[in-house]
PDB file of C-alpha atoms in Angstrom:
ATOM      1  CA  MET A   1       0.132  23.755  -0.324  1.00 81.00           C
ATOM      2  CA  SER A   2       3.011  25.172  -2.399  1.00 91.00           C
ATOM      3  CA  TRP A   3       3.902  23.606  -5.734  1.00 95.00           C
ATOM      4  CA  ALA A   4       7.494  23.143  -4.558  1.00 95.00           C
ATOM      5  CA  ALA A   5       6.306  20.929  -1.696  1.00 95.00           C
ATOM      6  CA  VAL A   6       3.987  18.942  -3.978  1.00 96.00           C
ATOM      7  CA  TRP A   7       6.723  18.261  -6.561  1.00 97.00           C
ATOM      8  CA  LEU A   8       9.257  17.462  -3.861  1.00 97.00           C
ATOM      9  CA  CYS A   9       6.826  14.989  -2.304  1.00 97.00           C
ATOM     10  CA  ALA A  10       5.908  13.298  -5.590  1.00 98.00           C
ATOM     11  CA  ALA A  11       9.476  13.152  -6.946  1.00 98.00           C
ATOM     12  CA  GLY A  12      10.795  11.895  -3.616  1.00 97.00           C
ATOM     13  CA  LEU A  13       8.235   9.083  -3.543  1.00 97.00           C
ATOM     14  CA  PHE A  14       9.295   8.013  -7.032  1.00 98.00           C
ATOM     15  CA  ALA A  15      12.991   8.263  -6.163  1.00 98.00           C
ATOM     16  CA  GLN A  16      12.449   5.923  -3.196  1.00 96.00           C
ATOM     17  CA  LYS A  17      11.095   3.242  -5.525  1.00 97.00           C
ATOM     18  CA  ALA A  18      13.825   3.761  -8.140  1.00 97.00           C
ATOM     19  CA  ALA A  19      16.535   3.554  -5.451  1.00 96.00           C
ATOM     20  CA  GLY A  20      15.272   0.117  -4.444  1.00 94.00           C
ATOM     21  CA  ALA A  21      15.104  -1.054  -8.051  1.00 96.00           C
ATOM     22  CA  PHE A  22      18.746  -0.126  -8.735  1.00 95.00           C
ATOM     23  CA  VAL A  23      20.377  -1.407  -5.552  1.00 92.00           C
ATOM     24  CA  PRO A  24      23.278  -3.688  -6.648  1.00 87.00           C
ATOM     25  CA  ARG A  25      22.149  -7.310  -6.725  1.00 77.00           C
ATOM     26  CA  ALA A  26      25.077  -8.473  -4.588  1.00 82.00           C
ATOM     27  CA  TRP A  27      23.808  -6.370  -1.679  1.00 82.00           C
ATOM     28  CA  VAL A  28      20.556  -8.263  -1.499  1.00 76.00           C
ATOM     29  CA  SER A  29      21.493 -11.852  -2.308  1.00 77.00           C
ATOM     30  CA  GLY A  30      22.602 -13.101   1.123  1.00 83.00           C
ATOM     31  CA  PRO A  31      20.339 -15.558   2.973  1.00 85.00           C
ATOM     32  CA  ARG A  32      19.801 -13.136   5.876  1.00 86.00           C
ATOM     33  CA  VAL A  33      18.763 -10.257   3.620  1.00 82.00           C
ATOM     34  CA  ARG A  34      16.561 -12.574   1.560  1.00 79.00           C
ATOM     35  CA  SER A  35      14.843 -13.853   4.646  1.00 86.00           C
ATOM     36  CA  VAL A  36      14.162 -10.352   6.002  1.00 86.00           C
ATOM     37  CA  LEU A  37      12.826  -9.288   2.608  1.00 79.00           C
ATOM     38  CA  ALA A  38      10.556 -12.335   2.510  1.00 80.00           C
ATOM     39  CA  LEU A  39       8.983 -11.329   5.822  1.00 87.00           C
ATOM     40  CA  LEU A  40       8.760  -7.637   4.967  1.00 84.00           C
ATOM     41  CA  PRO A  41       5.418  -7.446   3.127  1.00 80.00           C
ATOM     42  CA  ALA A  42       3.657  -9.399   5.885  1.00 87.00           C
ATOM     43  CA  ALA A  43       5.078  -7.031   8.530  1.00 89.00           C
ATOM     44  CA  MET A  44       4.276  -3.840   6.601  1.00 83.00           C
ATOM     45  CA  LEU A  45       0.760  -4.916   5.655  1.00 85.00           C
ATOM     46  CA  GLY A  46       0.005  -6.113   9.179  1.00 91.00           C
ATOM     47  CA  ALA A  47       1.082  -2.734  10.536  1.00 88.00           C
ATOM     48  CA  LEU A  48      -0.921  -0.899   7.880  1.00 83.00           C
ATOM     49  CA  VAL A  49      -4.205  -2.715   8.584  1.00 88.00           C
ATOM     50  CA  LEU A  50      -4.453  -1.507  12.163  1.00 86.00           C
ATOM     51  CA  THR A  51      -2.958   1.967  11.655  1.00 82.00           C
ATOM     52  CA  GLN A  52      -5.337   2.584   8.747  1.00 78.00           C
ATOM     53  CA  VAL A  53      -8.367   1.419  10.677  1.00 81.00           C
ATOM     54  CA  ALA A  54      -7.586   3.251  13.910  1.00 79.00           C
ATOM     55  CA  GLY A  55      -5.266   6.038  12.798  1.00 70.00           C
ATOM     56  CA  SER A  56      -6.383   9.630  12.391  1.00 63.00           C
ATOM     57  CA  GLY A  57      -3.054  11.390  11.911  1.00 56.00           C
ATOM     58  CA  ASP A  58      -3.411  12.301  15.601  1.00 60.00           C
ATOM     59  CA  GLY A  59      -3.396   9.244  17.861  1.00 62.00           C
ATOM     60  CA  LEU A  60      -5.987   6.476  17.748  1.00 70.00           C
ATOM     61  CA  VAL A  61      -9.646   6.789  16.823  1.00 74.00           C
ATOM     62  CA  LEU A  62     -12.022   3.852  16.891  1.00 78.00           C
ATOM     63  CA  ASP A  63     -14.995   4.399  14.601  1.00 84.00           C
ATOM     64  CA  LEU A  64     -17.137   2.550  12.085  1.00 87.00           C
ATOM     65  CA  ARG A  65     -14.116   1.771   9.890  1.00 86.00           C
ATOM     66  CA  LEU A  66     -13.668  -1.067  12.383  1.00 91.00           C
ATOM     67  CA  LEU A  67     -17.060  -2.471  11.384  1.00 93.00           C
ATOM     68  CA  GLY A  68     -15.972  -2.275   7.737  1.00 92.00           C
ATOM     69  CA  LEU A  69     -12.809  -4.198   8.621  1.00 94.00           C
ATOM     70  CA  ALA A  70     -14.791  -6.873  10.476  1.00 96.00           C
ATOM     71  CA  VAL A  71     -17.093  -7.291   7.472  1.00 96.00           C
ATOM     72  CA  ALA A  72     -14.022  -7.583   5.229  1.00 95.00           C
ATOM     73  CA  ALA A  73     -12.554 -10.281   7.500  1.00 96.00           C
ATOM     74  CA  VAL A  74     -15.758 -12.312   7.310  1.00 97.00           C
ATOM     75  CA  ALA A  75     -15.877 -11.902   3.528  1.00 96.00           C
ATOM     76  CA  LEU A  76     -12.259 -13.039   3.186  1.00 95.00           C
ATOM     77  CA  ALA A  77     -12.856 -16.027   5.461  1.00 95.00           C
ATOM     78  CA  LEU A  78     -15.717 -16.993   3.131  1.00 95.00           C
ATOM     79  CA  ARG A  79     -13.261 -16.669   0.203  1.00 92.00           C
ATOM     80  CA  ALA A  80     -14.917 -13.613  -1.334  1.00 89.00           C
ATOM     81  CA  PRO A  81     -12.901 -12.082  -4.202  1.00 81.00           C
ATOM     82  CA  PHE A  82     -10.841  -8.964  -3.532  1.00 76.00           C
ATOM     83  CA  LEU A  83     -13.146  -6.358  -5.026  1.00 76.00           C
ATOM     84  CA  LEU A  84     -16.313  -7.753  -3.453  1.00 84.00           C
ATOM     85  CA  THR A  85     -14.533  -7.638  -0.097  1.00 88.00           C
ATOM     86  CA  LEU A  86     -13.806  -3.923  -0.541  1.00 82.00           C
ATOM     87  CA  VAL A  87     -17.315  -3.112  -1.693  1.00 84.00           C
ATOM     88  CA  LEU A  88     -18.859  -4.950   1.283  1.00 91.00           C
ATOM     89  CA  ALA A  89     -16.593  -3.092   3.725  1.00 91.00           C
ATOM     90  CA  VAL A  90     -17.406   0.292   2.195  1.00 86.00           C
ATOM     91  CA  VAL A  91     -21.162  -0.350   2.002  1.00 90.00           C
ATOM     92  CA  ALA A  92     -21.332  -1.690   5.576  1.00 93.00           C
ATOM     93  CA  THR A  93     -19.507   1.383   6.878  1.00 91.00           C
ATOM     94  CA  ALA A  94     -21.650   3.806   4.874  1.00 89.00           C
ATOM     95  CA  VAL A  95     -24.941   2.140   5.897  1.00 92.00           C
ATOM     96  CA  ALA A  96     -23.911   2.032   9.572  1.00 93.00           C
ATOM     97  CA  ARG A  97     -22.992   5.732   9.493  1.00 90.00           C
ATOM     98  CA  LEU A  98     -26.325   6.540   7.832  1.00 90.00           C
ATOM     99  CA  LEU A  99     -28.329   4.539  10.403  1.00 92.00           C
ATOM    100  CA  LEU A 100     -26.401   5.892  13.393  1.00 89.00           C
ATOM    101  CA  GLY A 101     -26.270   9.414  12.007  1.00 80.00           C
ATOM    102  CA  THR A 102     -22.538   9.774  12.705  1.00 69.00           C
TER     103      THR A 102
ATOM    104  CA  MET B   1      -0.904 -17.260 -15.747  1.00 47.00           C
ATOM    105  CA  VAL B   2      -4.626 -16.783 -16.363  1.00 50.00           C
ATOM    106  CA  ALA B   3      -5.203 -16.611 -12.609  1.00 55.00           C
ATOM    107  CA  ALA B   4      -2.420 -14.034 -12.352  1.00 54.00           C
ATOM    108  CA  ARG B   5      -4.065 -11.904 -15.015  1.00 54.00           C
ATOM    109  CA  ARG B   6      -7.551 -12.176 -13.493  1.00 53.00           C
ATOM    110  CA  ASP B   7      -6.281 -11.281 -10.021  1.00 55.00           C
ATOM    111  CA  GLY B   8      -4.389  -8.347 -11.478  1.00 52.00           C
ATOM    112  CA  ILE B   9      -7.478  -6.918 -13.137  1.00 48.00           C
ATOM    113  CA  GLY B  10      -9.611  -7.403 -10.026  1.00 51.00           C
ATOM    114  CA  LEU B  11      -7.036  -5.549  -7.975  1.00 49.00           C
ATOM    115  CA  GLY B  12      -6.871  -2.810 -10.595  1.00 46.00           C
ATOM    116  CA  LEU B  13     -10.441  -1.923  -9.728  1.00 50.00           C
ATOM    117  CA  LEU B  14      -9.211  -0.909  -6.276  1.00 54.00           C
ATOM    118  CA  GLY B  15      -8.223   2.350  -7.955  1.00 54.00           C
ATOM    119  CA  VAL B  16     -11.830   3.344  -7.375  1.00 57.00           C
ATOM    120  CA  TYR B  17     -10.495   4.458  -4.004  1.00 70.00           C
ATOM    121  CA  GLY B  18      -8.669   7.230  -5.873  1.00 78.00           C
ATOM    122  CA  VAL B  19     -11.949   9.147  -5.957  1.00 78.00           C
ATOM    123  CA  SER B  20     -11.660   9.542  -2.247  1.00 74.00           C
ATOM    124  CA  PHE B  21      -8.004  10.647  -2.459  1.00 82.00           C
ATOM    125  CA  GLY B  22      -8.885  13.332  -5.010  1.00 86.00           C
ATOM    126  CA  ALA B  23     -11.766  14.544  -2.871  1.00 79.00           C
ATOM    127  CA  VAL B  24      -9.806  14.463   0.403  1.00 77.00           C
ATOM    128  CA  ALA B  25      -6.792  16.239  -1.159  1.00 87.00           C
ATOM    129  CA  VAL B  26      -8.859  19.138  -2.480  1.00 86.00           C
ATOM    130  CA  ALA B  27     -10.803  19.341   0.779  1.00 79.00           C
ATOM    131  CA  SER B  28      -7.386  19.563   2.508  1.00 81.00           C
ATOM    132  CA  GLY B  29      -6.400  22.645   0.526  1.00 87.00           C
ATOM    133  CA  LEU B  30      -4.473  21.170  -2.401  1.00 92.00           C
ATOM    134  CA  SER B  31      -5.446  22.242  -5.899  1.00 92.00           C
ATOM    135  CA  PRO B  32      -6.972  19.534  -8.125  1.00 93.00           C
ATOM    136  CA  LEU B  33      -3.872  19.617 -10.346  1.00 95.00           C
ATOM    137  CA  GLN B  34      -1.621  19.112  -7.312  1.00 96.00           C
ATOM    138  CA  ALA B  35      -3.652  16.034  -6.356  1.00 95.00           C
ATOM    139  CA  VAL B  36      -3.173  14.705  -9.892  1.00 95.00           C
ATOM    140  CA  VAL B  37       0.616  15.261  -9.814  1.00 97.00           C
ATOM    141  CA  LEU B  38       0.846  13.377  -6.517  1.00 97.00           C
ATOM    142  CA  SER B  39      -1.102  10.445  -7.959  1.00 96.00           C
ATOM    143  CA  ALA B  40       0.781  10.302 -11.270  1.00 97.00           C
ATOM    144  CA  VAL B  41       4.372  10.796 -10.047  1.00 97.00           C
ATOM    145  CA  GLY B  42       4.128   9.714  -6.399  1.00 96.00           C
ATOM    146  CA  PHE B  43       1.627   6.895  -6.955  1.00 96.00           C
ATOM    147  CA  THR B  44       1.477   5.437  -3.476  1.00 92.00           C
ATOM    148  CA  GLY B  45      -1.850   5.920  -1.721  1.00 84.00           C
ATOM    149  CA  GLY B  46      -0.840   5.806   1.939  1.00 79.00           C
ATOM    150  CA  SER B  47       1.835   8.493   1.493  1.00 86.00           C
ATOM    151  CA  GLN B  48      -0.480  10.689  -0.547  1.00 90.00           C
ATOM    152  CA  PHE B  49      -3.164  10.529   2.144  1.00 81.00           C
ATOM    153  CA  ALA B  50      -0.541  11.301   4.811  1.00 78.00           C
ATOM    154  CA  PHE B  51       0.625  14.381   2.877  1.00 87.00           C
ATOM    155  CA  ALA B  52      -2.962  15.616   2.472  1.00 84.00           C
ATOM    156  CA  ALA B  53      -3.705  15.011   6.155  1.00 75.00           C
ATOM    157  CA  VAL B  54      -0.835  17.269   7.209  1.00 77.00           C
ATOM    158  CA  ALA B  55      -1.979  19.941   4.757  1.00 81.00           C
ATOM    159  CA  ALA B  56      -5.507  19.737   6.197  1.00 76.00           C
ATOM    160  CA  ALA B  57      -4.191  20.129   9.743  1.00 70.00           C
ATOM    161  CA  GLY B  58      -2.274  23.225   8.647  1.00 75.00           C
ATOM    162  CA  GLY B  59       1.055  21.526   9.349  1.00 74.00           C
ATOM    163  CA  ALA B  60       4.372  22.684   7.879  1.00 79.00           C
ATOM    164  CA  PRO B  61       5.170  21.275   4.409  1.00 84.00           C
ATOM    165  CA  ALA B  62       8.288  19.672   5.923  1.00 83.00           C
ATOM    166  CA  VAL B  63       6.123  17.586   8.258  1.00 78.00           C
ATOM    167  CA  GLY B  64       3.925  16.517   5.344  1.00 82.00           C
ATOM    168  CA  LEU B  65       7.012  15.542   3.342  1.00 89.00           C
ATOM    169  CA  ALA B  66       8.506  13.632   6.255  1.00 82.00           C
ATOM    170  CA  SER B  67       5.399  11.565   6.934  1.00 77.00           C
ATOM    171  CA  ALA B  68       4.800  10.856   3.236  1.00 85.00           C
ATOM    172  CA  TRP B  69       8.417   9.775   2.742  1.00 87.00           C
ATOM    173  CA  LEU B  70       8.527   7.677   5.906  1.00 78.00           C
ATOM    174  CA  LEU B  71       5.459   5.785   4.736  1.00 77.00           C
ATOM    175  CA  GLY B  72       6.924   5.523   1.222  1.00 85.00           C
ATOM    176  CA  LEU B  73      10.192   4.031   2.438  1.00 83.00           C
ATOM    177  CA  ARG B  74       8.647   0.563   2.295  1.00 83.00           C
ATOM    178  CA  ASN B  75       8.422   0.946  -1.501  1.00 92.00           C
ATOM    179  CA  THR B  76      12.246   1.043  -1.585  1.00 90.00           C
ATOM    180  CA  LEU B  77      12.298  -2.280   0.236  1.00 86.00           C
ATOM    181  CA  TYR B  78       9.538  -3.672  -1.987  1.00 90.00           C
ATOM    182  CA  ALA B  79      11.541  -2.728  -5.106  1.00 95.00           C
ATOM    183  CA  VAL B  80      14.538  -4.566  -3.633  1.00 91.00           C
ATOM    184  CA  ARG B  81      12.313  -7.562  -2.940  1.00 89.00           C
ATOM    185  CA  LEU B  82      11.076  -7.521  -6.565  1.00 93.00           C
ATOM    186  CA  THR B  83      14.558  -7.296  -8.060  1.00 91.00           C
ATOM    187  CA  ASP B  84      14.046 -10.500 -10.114  1.00 92.00           C
ATOM    188  CA  VAL B  85      10.530  -9.564 -11.219  1.00 96.00           C
ATOM    189  CA  LEU B  86      11.390  -6.080 -12.550  1.00 96.00           C
ATOM    190  CA  PRO B  87      12.829  -5.812 -16.094  1.00 96.00           C
ATOM    191  CA  ARG B  88      16.635  -5.769 -16.357  1.00 95.00           C
ATOM    192  CA  ARG B  89      17.062  -2.968 -18.926  1.00 96.00           C
ATOM    193  CA  THR B  90      17.395   0.490 -17.374  1.00 96.00           C
ATOM    194  CA  LEU B  91      14.440   2.372 -18.864  1.00 97.00           C
ATOM    195  CA  PRO B  92      11.819  -0.389 -18.487  1.00 97.00           C
ATOM    196  CA  ARG B  93      13.125  -0.984 -14.961  1.00 97.00           C
ATOM    197  CA  LEU B  94      12.695   2.708 -14.117  1.00 97.00           C
ATOM    198  CA  LEU B  95       9.171   2.658 -15.514  1.00 97.00           C
ATOM    199  CA  ALA B  96       8.355  -0.516 -13.577  1.00 98.00           C
ATOM    200  CA  ALA B  97       9.756   1.069 -10.396  1.00 98.00           C
ATOM    201  CA  LEU B  98       6.951   3.634 -10.519  1.00 98.00           C
ATOM    202  CA  LEU B  99       4.456   0.763 -10.172  1.00 97.00           C
ATOM    203  CA  VAL B 100       6.081  -0.757  -7.073  1.00 97.00           C
ATOM    204  CA  ILE B 101       3.510  -0.443  -4.250  1.00 94.00           C
ATOM    205  CA  ASP B 102       1.864  -2.694  -1.630  1.00 86.00           C
ATOM    206  CA  GLU B 103      -0.611  -4.192  -4.076  1.00 86.00           C
ATOM    207  CA  THR B 104       1.761  -4.949  -6.955  1.00 93.00           C
ATOM    208  CA  THR B 105       4.357  -6.381  -4.575  1.00 92.00           C
ATOM    209  CA  SER B 106       1.973  -8.689  -2.815  1.00 88.00           C
ATOM    210  CA  MET B 107       0.392  -9.835  -6.102  1.00 89.00           C
ATOM    211  CA  ALA B 108       3.792 -10.533  -7.675  1.00 94.00           C
ATOM    212  CA  VAL B 109       5.004 -12.368  -4.572  1.00 90.00           C
ATOM    213  CA  ARG B 110       1.826 -14.413  -4.356  1.00 87.00           C
ATOM    214  CA  HIS B 111       2.240 -15.594  -7.962  1.00 91.00           C
ATOM    215  CA  GLU B 112       5.982 -16.281  -7.660  1.00 90.00           C
ATOM    216  CA  GLU B 113       5.277 -19.919  -6.764  1.00 88.00           C
ATOM    217  CA  ASN B 114       3.861 -20.350 -10.281  1.00 92.00           C
ATOM    218  CA  GLY B 115       7.135 -19.174 -11.775  1.00 93.00           C
ATOM    219  CA  ARG B 116       8.709 -15.850 -12.665  1.00 94.00           C
ATOM    220  CA  PRO B 117       6.601 -15.204 -15.812  1.00 95.00           C
ATOM    221  CA  ALA B 118       3.428 -15.510 -13.721  1.00 95.00           C
ATOM    222  CA  ALA B 119       4.859 -13.110 -11.161  1.00 96.00           C
ATOM    223  CA  ARG B 120       5.732 -10.634 -13.939  1.00 96.00           C
ATOM    224  CA  THR B 121       2.238 -10.891 -15.441  1.00 96.00           C
ATOM    225  CA  ALA B 122       0.674 -10.305 -12.038  1.00 94.00           C
ATOM    226  CA  PHE B 123       2.978  -7.327 -11.442  1.00 96.00           C
ATOM    227  CA  TRP B 124       2.280  -5.591 -14.747  1.00 96.00           C
ATOM    228  CA  THR B 125      -1.476  -6.211 -14.931  1.00 93.00           C
ATOM    229  CA  THR B 126      -1.935  -5.100 -11.338  1.00 89.00           C
ATOM    230  CA  GLY B 127       0.408  -2.134 -11.749  1.00 93.00           C
ATOM    231  CA  VAL B 128      -0.948  -0.774 -15.014  1.00 93.00           C
ATOM    232  CA  GLY B 129      -4.573  -1.408 -14.012  1.00 88.00           C
ATOM    233  CA  LEU B 130      -4.103   0.334 -10.677  1.00 88.00           C
ATOM    234  CA  PHE B 131      -2.110   3.228 -12.154  1.00 93.00           C
ATOM    235  CA  VAL B 132      -4.764   4.015 -14.759  1.00 91.00           C
ATOM    236  CA  ALA B 133      -7.659   3.581 -12.332  1.00 87.00           C
ATOM    237  CA  TRP B 134      -5.950   5.496  -9.501  1.00 89.00           C
ATOM    238  CA  ASN B 135      -5.174   8.494 -11.722  1.00 93.00           C
ATOM    239  CA  LEU B 136      -8.521   8.628 -13.519  1.00 91.00           C
ATOM    240  CA  THR B 137     -10.364   8.432 -10.217  1.00 87.00           C
ATOM    241  CA  THR B 138      -8.077  11.048  -8.618  1.00 91.00           C
ATOM    242  CA  VAL B 139      -9.097  13.442 -11.396  1.00 92.00           C
ATOM    243  CA  LEU B 140     -12.754  12.515 -10.840  1.00 87.00           C
ATOM    244  CA  GLY B 141     -12.575  13.016  -7.087  1.00 85.00           C
ATOM    245  CA  ALA B 142     -10.456  16.190  -7.243  1.00 89.00           C
ATOM    246  CA  TYR B 143     -12.678  17.972  -9.735  1.00 88.00           C
ATOM    247  CA  GLY B 144     -15.953  16.507  -8.485  1.00 81.00           C
ATOM    248  CA  VAL B 145     -15.432  17.037  -4.766  1.00 71.00           C
ATOM    249  CA  GLN B 146     -18.295  19.529  -4.364  1.00 61.00           C
ATOM    250  CA  ALA B 147     -20.777  17.190  -6.024  1.00 69.00           C
ATOM    251  CA  LEU B 148     -19.498  14.135  -4.178  1.00 65.00           C
ATOM    252  CA  GLY B 149     -19.944  15.259  -0.585  1.00 66.00           C
ATOM    253  CA  ASP B 150     -18.054  13.755   2.358  1.00 71.00           C
ATOM    254  CA  PRO B 151     -15.933  10.673   1.440  1.00 68.00           C
ATOM    255  CA  ALA B 152     -16.396   9.295   4.983  1.00 73.00           C
ATOM    256  CA  ALA B 153     -20.202   9.403   4.708  1.00 75.00           C
ATOM    257  CA  LEU B 154     -19.850   7.123   1.687  1.00 75.00           C
ATOM    258  CA  GLY B 155     -17.744   4.716   3.722  1.00 78.00           C
ATOM    259  CA  LEU B 156     -14.752   5.269   1.418  1.00 74.00           C
ATOM    260  CA  ASP B 157     -12.362   5.567   4.362  1.00 75.00           C
ATOM    261  CA  ALA B 158     -13.052   1.903   5.145  1.00 82.00           C
ATOM    262  CA  ALA B 159     -11.682   0.833   1.753  1.00 78.00           C
ATOM    263  CA  ALA B 160      -7.986   1.243   2.640  1.00 76.00           C
ATOM    264  CA  PRO B 161      -7.941  -0.931   5.782  1.00 84.00           C
ATOM    265  CA  ALA B 162     -10.106  -3.553   4.058  1.00 87.00           C
ATOM    266  CA  ALA B 163      -7.718  -3.583   1.103  1.00 80.00           C
ATOM    267  CA  PHE B 164      -4.686  -4.014   3.367  1.00 82.00           C
ATOM    268  CA  LEU B 165      -6.452  -6.830   5.220  1.00 91.00           C
ATOM    269  CA  ALA B 166      -7.181  -8.594   1.922  1.00 87.00           C
ATOM    270  CA  LEU B 167      -3.524  -8.195   0.916  1.00 81.00           C
ATOM    271  CA  VAL B 168      -2.179  -9.565   4.193  1.00 88.00           C
ATOM    272  CA  TRP B 169      -4.724 -12.430   4.244  1.00 92.00           C
ATOM    273  CA  PRO B 170      -2.597 -14.992   2.342  1.00 87.00           C
ATOM    274  CA  TYR B 171       0.273 -14.379   4.804  1.00 89.00           C
ATOM    275  CA  LEU B 172      -2.062 -15.173   7.712  1.00 93.00           C
ATOM    276  CA  ARG B 173      -2.434 -18.738   6.442  1.00 91.00           C
ATOM    277  CA  ILE B 174       1.266 -19.433   7.088  1.00 92.00           C
ATOM    278  CA  ARG B 175       2.222 -19.534  10.764  1.00 93.00           C
ATOM    279  CA  ARG B 176       5.599 -17.794  10.396  1.00 92.00           C
ATOM    280  CA  THR B 177       4.310 -14.831   8.391  1.00 93.00           C
ATOM    281  CA  ALA B 178       1.102 -14.688  10.428  1.00 96.00           C
ATOM    282  CA  VAL B 179       3.100 -14.195  13.635  1.00 96.00           C
ATOM    283  CA  VAL B 180       5.201 -11.495  11.965  1.00 95.00           C
ATOM    284  CA  ALA B 181       2.106  -9.676  10.643  1.00 95.00           C
ATOM    285  CA  GLY B 182       0.388  -9.855  14.048  1.00 96.00           C
ATOM    286  CA  LEU B 183       3.463  -8.607  15.920  1.00 96.00           C
ATOM    287  CA  ALA B 184       3.923  -5.785  13.421  1.00 95.00           C
ATOM    288  CA  ALA B 185       0.280  -4.773  13.797  1.00 94.00           C
ATOM    289  CA  VAL B 186       0.564  -4.582  17.587  1.00 95.00           C
ATOM    290  CA  VAL B 187       3.858  -2.647  17.455  1.00 95.00           C
ATOM    291  CA  ALA B 188       2.397  -0.143  14.991  1.00 90.00           C
ATOM    292  CA  LEU B 189      -0.830   0.263  16.924  1.00 91.00           C
ATOM    293  CA  VAL B 190       0.908   0.895  20.237  1.00 91.00           C
ATOM    294  CA  LEU B 191       3.374   3.344  18.659  1.00 89.00           C
ATOM    295  CA  SER B 192       0.669   5.290  16.850  1.00 84.00           C
ATOM    296  CA  VAL B 193      -0.440   6.672  20.222  1.00 84.00           C
ATOM    297  CA  VAL B 194       2.900   8.437  20.674  1.00 84.00           C
ATOM    298  CA  ALA B 195       4.904   8.526  17.431  1.00 79.00           C
ATOM    299  CA  PRO B 196       4.372  10.924  14.499  1.00 75.00           C
ATOM    300  CA  ALA B 197       2.523   9.675  11.393  1.00 67.00           C
ATOM    301  CA  GLY B 198       4.602   7.255   9.324  1.00 67.00           C
ATOM    302  CA  VAL B 199       6.835   6.049  12.167  1.00 77.00           C
ATOM    303  CA  PRO B 200       4.447   3.350  13.519  1.00 83.00           C
ATOM    304  CA  VAL B 201       4.204   1.545  10.167  1.00 80.00           C
ATOM    305  CA  LEU B 202       7.976   1.637   9.708  1.00 80.00           C
ATOM    306  CA  ALA B 203       8.503   0.289  13.215  1.00 87.00           C
ATOM    307  CA  GLY B 204       6.012  -2.470  12.429  1.00 89.00           C
ATOM    308  CA  GLY B 205       7.982  -3.226   9.277  1.00 86.00           C
ATOM    309  CA  ALA B 206      11.101  -3.591  11.416  1.00 90.00           C
ATOM    310  CA  VAL B 207       9.540  -6.781  12.808  1.00 93.00           C
ATOM    311  CA  ALA B 208      10.710  -8.366   9.530  1.00 90.00           C
ATOM    312  CA  LEU B 209      14.226  -8.150  11.017  1.00 91.00           C
ATOM    313  CA  LEU B 210      13.265 -11.350  12.832  1.00 90.00           C
ATOM    314  CA  GLY B 211      14.353 -12.919   9.541  1.00 88.00           C
ATOM    315  CA  LEU B 212      17.958 -12.293  10.636  1.00 90.00           C
ATOM    316  CA  HIS B 213      17.517 -15.111  13.121  1.00 87.00           C
ATOM    317  CA  ARG B 214      17.972 -18.653  11.836  1.00 81.00           C
ATOM    318  CA  ARG B 215      14.698 -19.806  13.370  1.00 80.00           C
ATOM    319  CA  TRP B 216      12.713 -17.452  11.136  1.00 77.00           C
ATOM    320  CA  ARG B 217      14.327 -18.436   7.821  1.00 74.00           C
ATOM    321  CA  SER B 218      11.983 -19.869   5.259  1.00 63.00           C
TER     322      SER B 218
END
């Protein structure tokens, strides 16, 4: 990958954040905008969970990441702390891949 | 405040996942230094992985840029959402903007009910902890990729979805946000069969537009 593309990518990603931070306050203070913004993280994160677990950059792929996600859901339901949840998901996926030889 | 700090540090450890970004990036044909630049200046995992995935598939740089930026667009909206949490003075605000990602946003929002100082503490501890961990582990993964082996065999590719599930979990306890998250997930999943990388997540995010309707106001 060319350095130009890498710098463009990195700088663009930073510029996106900065643009949001310097949007004039008046633009984002209405009740409608506020209410959309309040729902935004839930929508984005919900979309990310399933695209990350089944996405491959090329359509959908169901694999043992799904097992990791199920383990994480159980851990969260049992009120496991954040990091433990991640570790359990990773270990479950790794062990399953080892046992199944995939 | 103490809870905000403890949560922030726990989340900071998520940066361990950076090992897998460093390894995947170099395996995709980026140089280790390029992986480090992406982590330090771009600092948004999903976009970085998307960029590397296009490089690995031999796609045009423009496609890699487009999918990384489409995924990163939510950070713009997050920064808008955090307008009262970020510092007011220009330079600190610019610095804080770099730290605006899924994790810092959801931690700051979750602690907002305890007041703005708690939200700020959660934002900065999460942000700085993650930034340091993410970059250190990117270096580790990028330069240690031969020794490390396949990130998937170690189950590291399960860390991202598990992390997103943990982040969305508090929203699932409230009916209104739970419905929005579920709808967004279905929209994104269905679209990911047909739409290019980055578009499904954005379309899922568009479900938040339900907030325009009076019924969905908080």
